[in-house]
PDB file of C-alpha atoms and ligand atoms in Angstrom:
ATOM      1  CA  MET A   1      66.511 126.860  52.920  1.00 98.00           C
ATOM      2  CA  GLN A   2      70.028 128.214  52.454  1.00 98.00           C
ATOM      3  CA  VAL A   3      70.844 131.634  53.593  1.00 98.00           C
ATOM      4  CA  VAL A   4      73.987 133.395  52.109  1.00 98.00           C
ATOM      5  CA  GLU A   5      75.539 136.763  52.931  1.00 98.00           C
ATOM      6  CA  THR A   6      78.511 136.935  50.614  1.00 98.00           C
ATOM      7  CA  VAL A   7      78.950 137.180  46.809  1.00 98.00           C
ATOM      8  CA  ASP A   8      81.273 134.024  46.898  1.00 98.00           C
ATOM      9  CA  GLU A   9      78.794 131.916  48.701  1.00 98.00           C
ATOM     10  CA  LEU A  10      75.951 133.131  46.379  1.00 98.00           C
ATOM     11  CA  ARG A  11      78.074 132.259  43.275  1.00 98.00           C
ATOM     12  CA  ARG A  12      78.910 128.767  44.647  1.00 98.00           C
ATOM     13  CA  ALA A  13      75.364 128.086  45.272  1.00 98.00           C
ATOM     14  CA  ARG A  14      74.221 129.289  41.932  1.00 98.00           C
ATOM     15  CA  ALA A  15      77.019 127.240  40.158  1.00 98.00           C
ATOM     16  CA  ALA A  16      75.768 124.042  42.095  1.00 98.00           C
ATOM     17  CA  LEU A  17      72.275 124.298  40.504  1.00 98.00           C
ATOM     18  CA  ARG A  18      71.327 121.695  37.974  1.00 96.00           C
ATOM     19  CA  THR A  19      68.281 123.686  36.727  1.00 97.00           C
ATOM     20  CA  ARG A  20      67.884 126.784  34.664  1.00 96.00           C
ATOM     21  CA  ARG A  21      64.296 127.287  35.952  1.00 98.00           C
ATOM     22  CA  ILE A  22      65.226 129.709  38.652  1.00 98.00           C
ATOM     23  CA  GLY A  23      62.774 132.414  39.970  1.00 98.00           C
ATOM     24  CA  LEU A  24      64.125 135.511  41.690  1.00 99.00           C
ATOM     25  CA  ALA A  25      62.215 137.769  44.122  1.00 98.00           C
ATOM     26  CA  PRO A  26      64.089 140.995  45.245  1.00 98.00           C
ATOM     27  CA  THR A  27      62.946 142.660  48.401  1.00 98.00           C
ATOM     28  CA  MET A  28      63.980 145.042  51.152  1.00 98.00           C
ATOM     29  CA  GLY A  29      62.572 142.807  53.812  1.00 97.00           C
ATOM     30  CA  ALA A  30      59.748 143.536  56.407  1.00 97.00           C
ATOM     31  CA  LEU A  31      57.886 141.080  54.418  1.00 98.00           C
ATOM     32  CA  HIS A  32      54.147 141.094  53.964  1.00 98.00           C
ATOM     33  CA  ALA A  33      51.475 139.393  51.767  1.00 98.00           C
ATOM     34  CA  GLY A  34      52.586 141.540  48.774  1.00 98.00           C
ATOM     35  CA  HIS A  35      56.121 140.189  48.874  1.00 98.00           C
ATOM     36  CA  MET A  36      54.650 136.672  49.397  1.00 98.00           C
ATOM     37  CA  SER A  37      52.740 136.875  46.400  1.00 98.00           C
ATOM     38  CA  LEU A  38      55.924 137.339  44.354  1.00 98.00           C
ATOM     39  CA  VAL A  39      57.701 134.398  46.169  1.00 98.00           C
ATOM     40  CA  GLU A  40      54.481 132.159  45.699  1.00 98.00           C
ATOM     41  CA  ALA A  41      54.443 133.116  41.881  1.00 98.00           C
ATOM     42  CA  ALA A  42      58.194 132.192  41.594  1.00 98.00           C
ATOM     43  CA  ARG A  43      57.587 128.854  43.556  1.00 98.00           C
ATOM     44  CA  ALA A  44      54.670 127.806  41.329  1.00 98.00           C
ATOM     45  CA  GLU A  45      56.758 128.470  38.032  1.00 98.00           C
ATOM     46  CA  ASN A  46      60.150 127.429  38.707  1.00 98.00           C
ATOM     47  CA  ARG A  47      62.325 124.647  39.994  1.00 98.00           C
ATOM     48  CA  PHE A  48      64.393 126.831  42.406  1.00 98.00           C
ATOM     49  CA  VAL A  49      63.311 129.996  44.226  1.00 98.00           C
ATOM     50  CA  ILE A  50      65.763 132.869  45.140  1.00 98.00           C
ATOM     51  CA  ALA A  51      64.930 135.866  47.333  1.00 98.00           C
ATOM     52  CA  THR A  52      66.905 138.786  48.418  1.00 98.00           C
ATOM     53  CA  ILE A  53      66.597 140.759  51.442  1.00 98.00           C
ATOM     54  CA  PHE A  54      68.603 144.078  51.429  1.00 98.00           C
ATOM     55  CA  VAL A  55      67.673 147.534  52.417  1.00 98.00           C
ATOM     56  CA  ASN A  56      69.654 149.139  49.520  1.00 98.00           C
ATOM     57  CA  PRO A  57      71.017 152.536  50.776  1.00 97.00           C
ATOM     58  CA  THR A  58      71.659 153.935  47.326  1.00 97.00           C
ATOM     59  CA  GLN A  59      67.800 153.984  46.596  1.00 96.00           C
ATOM     60  CA  PHE A  60      67.165 156.221  49.675  1.00 96.00           C
ATOM     61  CA  GLU A  61      67.489 159.918  49.109  1.00 91.00           C
ATOM     62  CA  PRO A  62      69.666 161.763  51.840  1.00 90.00           C
ATOM     63  CA  GLY A  63      67.630 162.658  54.813  1.00 87.00           C
ATOM     64  CA  THR A  64      64.829 160.215  54.267  1.00 89.00           C
ATOM     65  CA  ASP A  65      63.884 156.964  56.177  1.00 90.00           C
ATOM     66  CA  LEU A  66      66.898 154.553  55.549  1.00 95.00           C
ATOM     67  CA  ASN A  67      67.694 154.397  59.236  1.00 94.00           C
ATOM     68  CA  GLN A  68      64.051 153.982  60.351  1.00 93.00           C
ATOM     69  CA  TYR A  69      63.210 151.484  57.491  1.00 95.00           C
ATOM     70  CA  PRO A  70      61.547 148.448  59.390  1.00 94.00           C
ATOM     71  CA  ARG A  71      64.095 145.373  59.697  1.00 95.00           C
ATOM     72  CA  ASP A  72      63.278 141.915  61.205  1.00 97.00           C
ATOM     73  CA  LEU A  73      65.532 139.277  59.559  1.00 98.00           C
ATOM     74  CA  PRO A  74      64.656 136.336  61.728  1.00 98.00           C
ATOM     75  CA  ARG A  75      60.892 136.924  60.960  1.00 98.00           C
ATOM     76  CA  ASP A  76      61.604 137.481  57.204  1.00 98.00           C
ATOM     77  CA  LEU A  77      63.596 134.168  57.021  1.00 98.00           C
ATOM     78  CA  ALA A  78      60.842 132.223  58.751  1.00 98.00           C
ATOM     79  CA  ILE A  79      58.261 133.557  56.401  1.00 97.00           C
ATOM     80  CA  LEU A  80      60.461 132.677  53.383  1.00 98.00           C
ATOM     81  CA  GLU A  81      61.165 129.269  54.645  1.00 97.00           C
ATOM     82  CA  ALA A  82      57.370 128.605  55.118  1.00 96.00           C
ATOM     83  CA  ALA A  83      56.739 129.774  51.553  1.00 95.00           C
ATOM     84  CA  GLY A  84      59.176 127.359  50.088  1.00 96.00           C
ATOM     85  CA  CYS A  85      61.848 129.715  49.310  1.00 98.00           C
ATOM     86  CA  ASP A  86      65.277 127.695  48.486  1.00 98.00           C
ATOM     87  CA  LEU A  87      67.874 130.406  48.818  1.00 98.00           C
ATOM     88  CA  VAL A  88      68.024 133.782  50.441  1.00 98.00           C
ATOM     89  CA  PHE A  89      70.686 136.504  49.854  1.00 98.00           C
ATOM     90  CA  THR A  90      70.989 138.856  52.747  1.00 98.00           C
ATOM     91  CA  PRO A  91      74.081 140.819  52.037  1.00 98.00           C
ATOM     92  CA  THR A  92      75.483 143.856  53.914  1.00 98.00           C
ATOM     93  CA  PRO A  93      75.960 147.125  52.265  1.00 98.00           C
ATOM     94  CA  GLU A  94      79.756 146.442  52.238  1.00 98.00           C
ATOM     95  CA  VAL A  95      79.181 143.325  50.332  1.00 98.00           C
ATOM     96  CA  VAL A  96      76.991 145.055  47.675  1.00 98.00           C
ATOM     97  CA  TYR A  97      79.252 148.166  47.550  1.00 98.00           C
ATOM     98  CA  PRO A  98      82.730 147.198  48.473  1.00 98.00           C
ATOM     99  CA  ARG A  99      85.430 149.913  48.620  1.00 98.00           C
ATOM    100  CA  GLY A 100      86.128 151.370  45.204  1.00 98.00           C
ATOM    101  CA  PHE A 101      82.682 150.670  43.902  1.00 98.00           C
ATOM    102  CA  GLN A 102      81.982 153.157  41.155  1.00 98.00           C
ATOM    103  CA  THR A 103      79.562 151.739  38.467  1.00 98.00           C
ATOM    104  CA  THR A 104      75.999 152.593  38.135  1.00 98.00           C
ATOM    105  CA  VAL A 105      73.141 151.905  35.710  1.00 98.00           C
ATOM    106  CA  THR A 106      71.187 155.014  34.754  1.00 98.00           C
ATOM    107  CA  VAL A 107      67.919 154.452  32.781  1.00 98.00           C
ATOM    108  CA  SER A 108      67.197 157.907  31.618  1.00 98.00           C
ATOM    109  CA  GLU A 109      63.740 159.020  30.530  1.00 98.00           C
ATOM    110  CA  VAL A 110      61.491 156.765  32.473  1.00 98.00           C
ATOM    111  CA  SER A 111      63.449 157.447  35.637  1.00 98.00           C
ATOM    112  CA  GLN A 112      63.021 161.096  35.500  1.00 98.00           C
ATOM    113  CA  VAL A 113      59.263 161.556  35.821  1.00 98.00           C
ATOM    114  CA  LEU A 114      56.713 160.684  38.639  1.00 98.00           C
ATOM    115  CA  GLU A 115      58.614 158.984  41.583  1.00 98.00           C
ATOM    116  CA  GLY A 116      62.054 159.879  39.848  1.00 98.00           C
ATOM    117  CA  ALA A 117      61.209 163.639  39.779  1.00 98.00           C
ATOM    118  CA  ARG A 118      60.588 163.464  43.584  1.00 96.00           C
ATOM    119  CA  ARG A 119      63.176 161.089  44.492  1.00 96.00           C
ATOM    120  CA  PRO A 120      66.309 162.044  42.580  1.00 95.00           C
ATOM    121  CA  GLY A 121      68.843 159.092  42.315  1.00 96.00           C
ATOM    122  CA  HIS A 122      66.139 156.616  43.513  1.00 98.00           C
ATOM    123  CA  PHE A 123      65.915 154.578  40.289  1.00 98.00           C
ATOM    124  CA  GLN A 124      69.696 154.681  39.542  1.00 98.00           C
ATOM    125  CA  GLY A 125      70.010 152.922  42.899  1.00 98.00           C
ATOM    126  CA  VAL A 126      67.181 150.514  42.045  1.00 98.00           C
ATOM    127  CA  ALA A 127      68.636 149.596  38.509  1.00 98.00           C
ATOM    128  CA  THR A 128      72.063 149.265  39.703  1.00 98.00           C
ATOM    129  CA  VAL A 129      71.392 146.873  42.684  1.00 98.00           C
ATOM    130  CA  VAL A 130      68.719 144.824  40.582  1.00 99.00           C
ATOM    131  CA  ALA A 131      71.398 144.435  37.732  1.00 99.00           C
ATOM    132  CA  LYS A 132      73.778 143.115  40.223  1.00 98.00           C
ATOM    133  CA  TYR A 133      71.116 140.616  41.525  1.00 99.00           C
ATOM    134  CA  PHE A 134      70.465 139.509  37.956  1.00 98.00           C
ATOM    135  CA  ASN A 135      74.284 138.872  37.132  1.00 98.00           C
ATOM    136  CA  LEU A 136      74.668 137.069  40.417  1.00 98.00           C
ATOM    137  CA  THR A 137      71.604 134.760  40.244  1.00 98.00           C
ATOM    138  CA  GLN A 138      71.027 134.532  36.651  1.00 98.00           C
ATOM    139  CA  PRO A 139      67.429 133.719  36.948  1.00 98.00           C
ATOM    140  CA  LYS A 140      64.945 132.663  34.209  1.00 98.00           C
ATOM    141  CA  THR A 141      62.382 135.032  35.556  1.00 98.00           C
ATOM    142  CA  ALA A 142      62.393 137.861  38.133  1.00 98.00           C
ATOM    143  CA  TYR A 143      59.192 138.694  39.907  1.00 98.00           C
ATOM    144  CA  PHE A 144      58.128 142.433  40.688  1.00 98.00           C
ATOM    145  CA  GLY A 145      55.024 143.914  42.113  1.00 98.00           C
ATOM    146  CA  GLN A 146      52.547 146.155  40.290  1.00 98.00           C
ATOM    147  CA  LYS A 147      52.634 148.297  43.581  1.00 98.00           C
ATOM    148  CA  ASP A 148      55.936 149.890  42.135  1.00 98.00           C
ATOM    149  CA  ALA A 149      54.777 150.161  38.622  1.00 98.00           C
ATOM    150  CA  GLN A 150      57.462 152.734  37.711  1.00 98.00           C
ATOM    151  CA  GLN A 151      60.193 150.468  39.052  1.00 98.00           C
ATOM    152  CA  VAL A 152      59.046 147.730  36.639  1.00 98.00           C
ATOM    153  CA  VAL A 153      59.035 150.195  33.807  1.00 98.00           C
ATOM    154  CA  VAL A 154      62.549 151.176  34.656  1.00 98.00           C
ATOM    155  CA  ILE A 155      63.695 147.484  34.942  1.00 98.00           C
ATOM    156  CA  ARG A 156      61.992 146.410  31.810  1.00 98.00           C
ATOM    157  CA  ARG A 157      63.867 149.263  29.984  1.00 98.00           C
ATOM    158  CA  MET A 158      67.261 148.178  31.369  1.00 98.00           C
ATOM    159  CA  VAL A 159      66.568 144.515  30.565  1.00 98.00           C
ATOM    160  CA  ARG A 160      65.697 145.317  26.960  1.00 98.00           C
ATOM    161  CA  ASP A 161      68.314 147.876  26.467  1.00 98.00           C
ATOM    162  CA  LEU A 162      71.224 145.817  27.889  1.00 98.00           C
ATOM    163  CA  ASN A 163      70.029 142.452  26.531  1.00 98.00           C
ATOM    164  CA  MET A 164      69.642 140.874  29.950  1.00 98.00           C
ATOM    165  CA  PRO A 165      68.698 137.264  29.444  1.00 98.00           C
ATOM    166  CA  LEU A 166      65.543 136.849  31.627  1.00 98.00           C
ATOM    167  CA  LYS A 167      61.896 137.565  31.882  1.00 98.00           C
ATOM    168  CA  ILE A 168      60.126 140.152  34.132  1.00 98.00           C
ATOM    169  CA  ALA A 169      56.757 139.003  35.599  1.00 98.00           C
ATOM    170  CA  VAL A 170      54.501 141.385  37.395  1.00 98.00           C
ATOM    171  CA  CYS A 171      52.280 140.435  40.128  1.00 98.00           C
ATOM    172  CA  PRO A 172      49.094 142.334  41.110  1.00 98.00           C
ATOM    173  CA  THR A 173      49.116 144.741  44.015  1.00 98.00           C
ATOM    174  CA  VAL A 174      48.049 142.890  47.326  1.00 98.00           C
ATOM    175  CA  ARG A 175      45.801 145.099  49.354  1.00 98.00           C
ATOM    176  CA  GLU A 176      44.490 145.487  52.959  1.00 98.00           C
ATOM    177  CA  PRO A 177      40.662 144.681  53.276  1.00 98.00           C
ATOM    178  CA  ASP A 178      39.923 148.574  52.887  1.00 98.00           C
ATOM    179  CA  GLY A 179      42.033 148.699  49.650  1.00 98.00           C
ATOM    180  CA  LEU A 180      45.084 150.258  51.054  1.00 98.00           C
ATOM    181  CA  ALA A 181      48.204 148.786  49.027  1.00 98.00           C
ATOM    182  CA  MET A 182      50.202 146.742  51.258  1.00 98.00           C
ATOM    183  CA  SER A 183      53.641 148.341  52.119  1.00 97.00           C
ATOM    184  CA  SER A 184      56.438 147.992  54.615  1.00 93.00           C
ATOM    185  CA  ARG A 185      55.997 151.910  55.160  1.00 93.00           C
ATOM    186  CA  ASN A 186      52.362 151.563  56.219  1.00 96.00           C
ATOM    187  CA  VAL A 187      53.602 150.991  59.788  1.00 95.00           C
ATOM    188  CA  TYR A 188      54.552 154.785  59.832  1.00 95.00           C
ATOM    189  CA  LEU A 189      50.959 155.828  59.683  1.00 97.00           C
ATOM    190  CA  ASN A 190      49.030 156.725  62.917  1.00 97.00           C
ATOM    191  CA  PRO A 191      45.580 155.213  63.429  1.00 97.00           C
ATOM    192  CA  ARG A 192      43.753 158.264  61.837  1.00 95.00           C
ATOM    193  CA  GLN A 193      46.043 158.361  58.822  1.00 97.00           C
ATOM    194  CA  ARG A 194      45.744 154.605  58.471  1.00 97.00           C
ATOM    195  CA  GLU A 195      41.949 155.087  58.309  1.00 96.00           C
ATOM    196  CA  GLN A 196      42.080 157.782  55.638  1.00 96.00           C
ATOM    197  CA  SER A 197      44.777 156.123  53.608  1.00 97.00           C
ATOM    198  CA  ALA A 198      42.371 153.886  51.824  1.00 97.00           C
ATOM    199  CA  VAL A 199      41.144 156.868  50.016  1.00 98.00           C
ATOM    200  CA  LEU A 200      44.192 156.443  47.480  1.00 98.00           C
ATOM    201  CA  TYR A 201      42.681 153.347  46.218  1.00 98.00           C
ATOM    202  CA  ARG A 202      39.112 154.774  46.233  1.00 98.00           C
ATOM    203  CA  ALA A 203      40.416 157.632  43.973  1.00 98.00           C
ATOM    204  CA  LEU A 204      41.913 155.069  41.473  1.00 98.00           C
ATOM    205  CA  GLN A 205      38.661 152.990  41.542  1.00 98.00           C
ATOM    206  CA  LYS A 206      36.394 156.002  40.891  1.00 98.00           C
ATOM    207  CA  ALA A 207      38.555 156.890  37.737  1.00 98.00           C
ATOM    208  CA  ALA A 208      38.505 153.114  36.725  1.00 98.00           C
ATOM    209  CA  ARG A 209      34.532 153.062  37.150  1.00 98.00           C
ATOM    210  CA  ALA A 210      34.380 156.345  34.926  1.00 98.00           C
ATOM    211  CA  TYR A 211      36.685 154.460  32.440  1.00 98.00           C
ATOM    212  CA  GLU A 212      34.288 151.571  32.346  1.00 98.00           C
ATOM    213  CA  ALA A 213      31.374 153.846  31.769  1.00 98.00           C
ATOM    214  CA  GLY A 214      33.085 155.114  28.679  1.00 98.00           C
ATOM    215  CA  GLU A 215      35.180 158.121  29.936  1.00 98.00           C
ATOM    216  CA  ARG A 216      38.450 158.213  27.855  1.00 98.00           C
ATOM    217  CA  ASN A 217      39.571 161.984  28.164  1.00 98.00           C
ATOM    218  CA  PRO A 218      42.873 161.945  30.206  1.00 98.00           C
ATOM    219  CA  ASN A 219      42.301 165.227  31.814  1.00 98.00           C
ATOM    220  CA  ARG A 220      38.891 164.077  33.155  1.00 98.00           C
ATOM    221  CA  LEU A 221      40.139 160.809  34.486  1.00 98.00           C
ATOM    222  CA  ARG A 222      42.976 162.500  36.273  1.00 98.00           C
ATOM    223  CA  ARG A 223      40.617 165.060  37.592  1.00 98.00           C
ATOM    224  CA  ILE A 224      38.039 162.379  38.898  1.00 98.00           C
ATOM    225  CA  ALA A 225      40.984 160.854  41.002  1.00 98.00           C
ATOM    226  CA  ARG A 226      42.330 164.081  42.116  1.00 98.00           C
ATOM    227  CA  ASP A 227      39.083 165.328  43.308  1.00 98.00           C
ATOM    228  CA  VAL A 228      38.730 162.401  45.611  1.00 98.00           C
ATOM    229  CA  LEU A 229      42.063 162.967  47.091  1.00 98.00           C
ATOM    230  CA  GLU A 230      41.508 166.650  47.566  1.00 97.00           C
ATOM    231  CA  ALA A 231      38.318 166.015  49.557  1.00 96.00           C
ATOM    232  CA  TYR A 232      40.641 164.980  52.569  1.00 94.00           C
ATOM    233  CA  ASP A 233      42.432 167.392  54.703  1.00 91.00           C
ATOM    234  CA  GLY A 234      44.972 164.971  55.897  1.00 93.00           C
ATOM    235  CA  ILE A 235      46.068 164.031  52.395  1.00 96.00           C
ATOM    236  CA  ALA A 236      48.443 166.166  50.268  1.00 97.00           C
ATOM    237  CA  PRO A 237      48.362 164.819  46.660  1.00 98.00           C
ATOM    238  CA  GLU A 238      51.788 165.031  44.969  1.00 98.00           C
ATOM    239  CA  TYR A 239      50.788 163.874  41.473  1.00 98.00           C
ATOM    240  CA  VAL A 240      48.002 162.140  39.716  1.00 98.00           C
ATOM    241  CA  SER A 241      49.256 160.704  36.361  1.00 98.00           C
ATOM    242  CA  LEU A 242      47.689 158.967  33.386  1.00 98.00           C
ATOM    243  CA  ALA A 243      50.517 157.893  31.308  1.00 98.00           C
ATOM    244  CA  HIS A 244      51.702 155.444  28.568  1.00 98.00           C
ATOM    245  CA  PRO A 245      52.515 152.191  30.548  1.00 98.00           C
ATOM    246  CA  ARG A 246      56.060 151.850  28.904  1.00 97.00           C
ATOM    247  CA  THR A 247      57.340 155.425  28.277  1.00 98.00           C
ATOM    248  CA  LEU A 248      55.477 157.019  31.130  1.00 98.00           C
ATOM    249  CA  GLN A 249      54.676 159.921  28.908  1.00 98.00           C
ATOM    250  CA  GLU A 250      51.536 161.808  30.045  1.00 98.00           C
ATOM    251  CA  LEU A 251      48.533 161.118  27.827  1.00 98.00           C
ATOM    252  CA  ASN A 252      46.539 164.074  26.413  1.00 98.00           C
ATOM    253  CA  ASN A 253      44.339 162.487  23.808  1.00 98.00           C
ATOM    254  CA  PRO A 254      41.552 160.012  24.556  1.00 98.00           C
ATOM    255  CA  THR A 255      42.634 156.365  23.698  1.00 97.00           C
ATOM    256  CA  ASP A 256      41.471 152.784  24.049  1.00 98.00           C
ATOM    257  CA  ALA A 257      45.120 151.656  24.436  1.00 98.00           C
ATOM    258  CA  PRO A 258      46.380 150.549  27.828  1.00 98.00           C
ATOM    259  CA  MET A 259      47.172 153.531  30.291  1.00 98.00           C
ATOM    260  CA  LEU A 260      48.794 153.595  33.756  1.00 98.00           C
ATOM    261  CA  LEU A 261      46.861 155.680  36.174  1.00 98.00           C
ATOM    262  CA  SER A 262      49.220 156.450  39.166  1.00 98.00           C
ATOM    263  CA  LEU A 263      49.319 158.718  42.104  1.00 98.00           C
ATOM    264  CA  ALA A 264      51.352 159.809  45.138  1.00 98.00           C
ATOM    265  CA  ALA A 265      50.142 161.540  48.192  1.00 98.00           C
ATOM    266  CA  ARG A 266      51.733 162.588  51.506  1.00 97.00           C
ATOM    267  CA  MET A 267      49.946 161.986  54.882  1.00 96.00           C
ATOM    268  CA  GLY A 268      52.070 163.732  57.368  1.00 94.00           C
ATOM    269  CA  THR A 269      55.547 162.753  56.777  1.00 93.00           C
ATOM    270  CA  THR A 270      54.760 159.401  54.970  1.00 95.00           C
ATOM    271  CA  ARG A 271      54.509 159.205  51.255  1.00 95.00           C
ATOM    272  CA  LEU A 272      52.098 156.650  49.748  1.00 97.00           C
ATOM    273  CA  ILE A 273      51.902 155.467  46.145  1.00 98.00           C
ATOM    274  CA  ASP A 274      49.383 153.337  44.336  1.00 98.00           C
ATOM    275  CA  ASN A 275      48.185 152.664  40.667  1.00 98.00           C
ATOM    276  CA  VAL A 276      46.021 150.719  38.264  1.00 98.00           C
ATOM    277  CA  LEU A 277      46.145 149.953  34.591  1.00 98.00           C
ATOM    278  CA  LEU A 278      43.208 150.888  32.375  1.00 98.00           C
ATOM    279  CA  PRO A 279      41.304 149.016  31.187  1.00 98.00           C
ATOM    280  CA  PRO A 280      40.880 147.477  34.491  1.00 98.00           C
ATOM    281  CA  HIS A 281      40.818 143.994  33.258  1.00 98.00           C
ATOM    282  CA  LEU A 282      44.571 144.252  32.763  1.00 98.00           C
ATOM    283  CA  ASN A 283      45.187 144.403  36.550  1.00 98.00           C
ATOM    284  CA  THR A 284      46.000 140.603  36.590  1.00 98.00           C
ATOM    285  CA  ARG A 285      49.330 138.560  36.589  1.00 97.00           C
ATOM    286  CA  GLU A 286      48.920 138.140  32.789  1.00 97.00           C
ATOM    287  CA  GLY A 287      47.532 141.449  31.923  1.00 98.00           C
ATOM    288  CA  LEU A 288      50.251 143.312  33.885  1.00 98.00           C
ATOM    289  CA  THR A 289      53.110 141.162  32.619  1.00 98.00           C
ATOM    290  CA  ALA A 290      51.867 141.579  28.985  1.00 97.00           C
ATOM    291  CA  THR A 291      51.625 145.330  29.458  1.00 98.00           C
ATOM    292  CA  LEU A 292      54.633 146.064  31.750  1.00 96.00           C
ATOM    293  CA  GLY A 293      56.826 143.149  31.698  1.00 86.00           C
ATOM    294  CA  VAL A 294      59.314 141.535  29.242  1.00 87.00           C
TER     295      VAL A 294
HETATM  296  P1  AMP B   1      60.167 146.239  48.653  1.00 51.57           P
HETATM  297  O1  AMP B   1      60.587 145.314  49.698  1.00 51.57           O
HETATM  298  O2  AMP B   1      59.322 147.354  48.945  1.00 51.57           O
HETATM  299  O3  AMP B   1      61.325 146.903  47.802  1.00 51.57           O
HETATM  300  O4  AMP B   1      59.405 145.549  47.496  1.00 51.57           O
HETATM  301  C1  AMP B   1      59.971 144.300  46.872  1.00 51.57           C
HETATM  302  C2  AMP B   1      58.918 143.944  45.832  1.00 51.57           C
HETATM  303  O5  AMP B   1      57.680 143.621  46.469  1.00 51.57           O
HETATM  304  C3  AMP B   1      58.763 144.825  44.768  1.00 51.57           C
HETATM  305  O6  AMP B   1      58.745 144.307  43.486  1.00 51.57           O
HETATM  306  C4  AMP B   1      57.414 145.451  45.097  1.00 51.57           C
HETATM  307  O7  AMP B   1      56.730 146.040  43.962  1.00 51.57           O
HETATM  308  C5  AMP B   1      56.674 144.196  45.594  1.00 51.57           C
HETATM  309  N1  AMP B   1      55.689 144.592  46.553  1.00 51.57           N
HETATM  310  C6  AMP B   1      55.658 145.682  47.501  1.00 51.57           C
HETATM  311  N2  AMP B   1      54.448 145.735  48.028  1.00 51.57           N
HETATM  312  C7  AMP B   1      53.546 144.956  47.169  1.00 51.57           C
HETATM  313  C8  AMP B   1      52.160 144.904  47.245  1.00 51.57           C
HETATM  314  N3  AMP B   1      51.329 145.313  48.103  1.00 51.57           N
HETATM  315  N4  AMP B   1      51.683 143.932  46.261  1.00 51.57           N
HETATM  316  C9  AMP B   1      52.537 143.288  45.403  1.00 51.57           C
HETATM  317  N5  AMP B   1      53.764 143.516  45.373  1.00 51.57           N
HETATM  318  C10 AMP B   1      54.332 144.308  46.346  1.00 51.57           C
END
């Protein structure tokens, strides 16, 4: 496995490849089984696998956890090597944003709701760095996690709007045994919060069961999930959304068409997010990619 830190090295490594079947898995490191599912899908479907590890400062709002964000490059590289990754790009902020840098990618509407409404500038930071990765690595397919569904919606919109020549694949959320979505930020939870945090997924599941029993009323489905969250003192729900999976517009009328049920909640100072697609059978690599990907 080759590890490169500069744009020149990455361009040289890319230019030397004899295959177009390149899979890309962008990450911020502190790797867990969720990240590995992206690398494994890329490995299974491509001749060459590239991962990135970069804690992108522009996607953290001022005063948040940029400096506390967990970092362990030697461990991450060992994990990627064992997973069969071929090349890892581990740039510094100066490599990604050299002096004079002044270009950004703004995906307007789908970036303004949900996470974007609470994290101003976040998706502009994401879209800009991901566009750079796509230009540098020119993958056939880039792999993203359902865990950050809105991120996929934003990137899909960017890829379509700017005619970027690649596919976006979406891998299902990997969970802890109790249902908590794996996240590098879960280490911030104290033992009591960690125990309660499984309620996010239970809220989604309760709404999904109601859906399967025939409930289609968006207000009632949102209410079912919200009631589960509100039963816990230590959890402050920020939003419960039932939205169109590509426009992210909130739904008001019953429909059998795919819907994205997503939520965010605060436990102390830690924000947690989670989501499922409805109908529930869509929460597979194929269903997610057909609904959210390109
Ligand atoms: P991050 O390092 O948090 O920026 O995540 C890098 C990629 O891994 C993104 O595409 C995430 O959606 C994906 N990812 C993070 N957590 C999970 C998870 N629990 N299951 C599946 N994918 C995930």
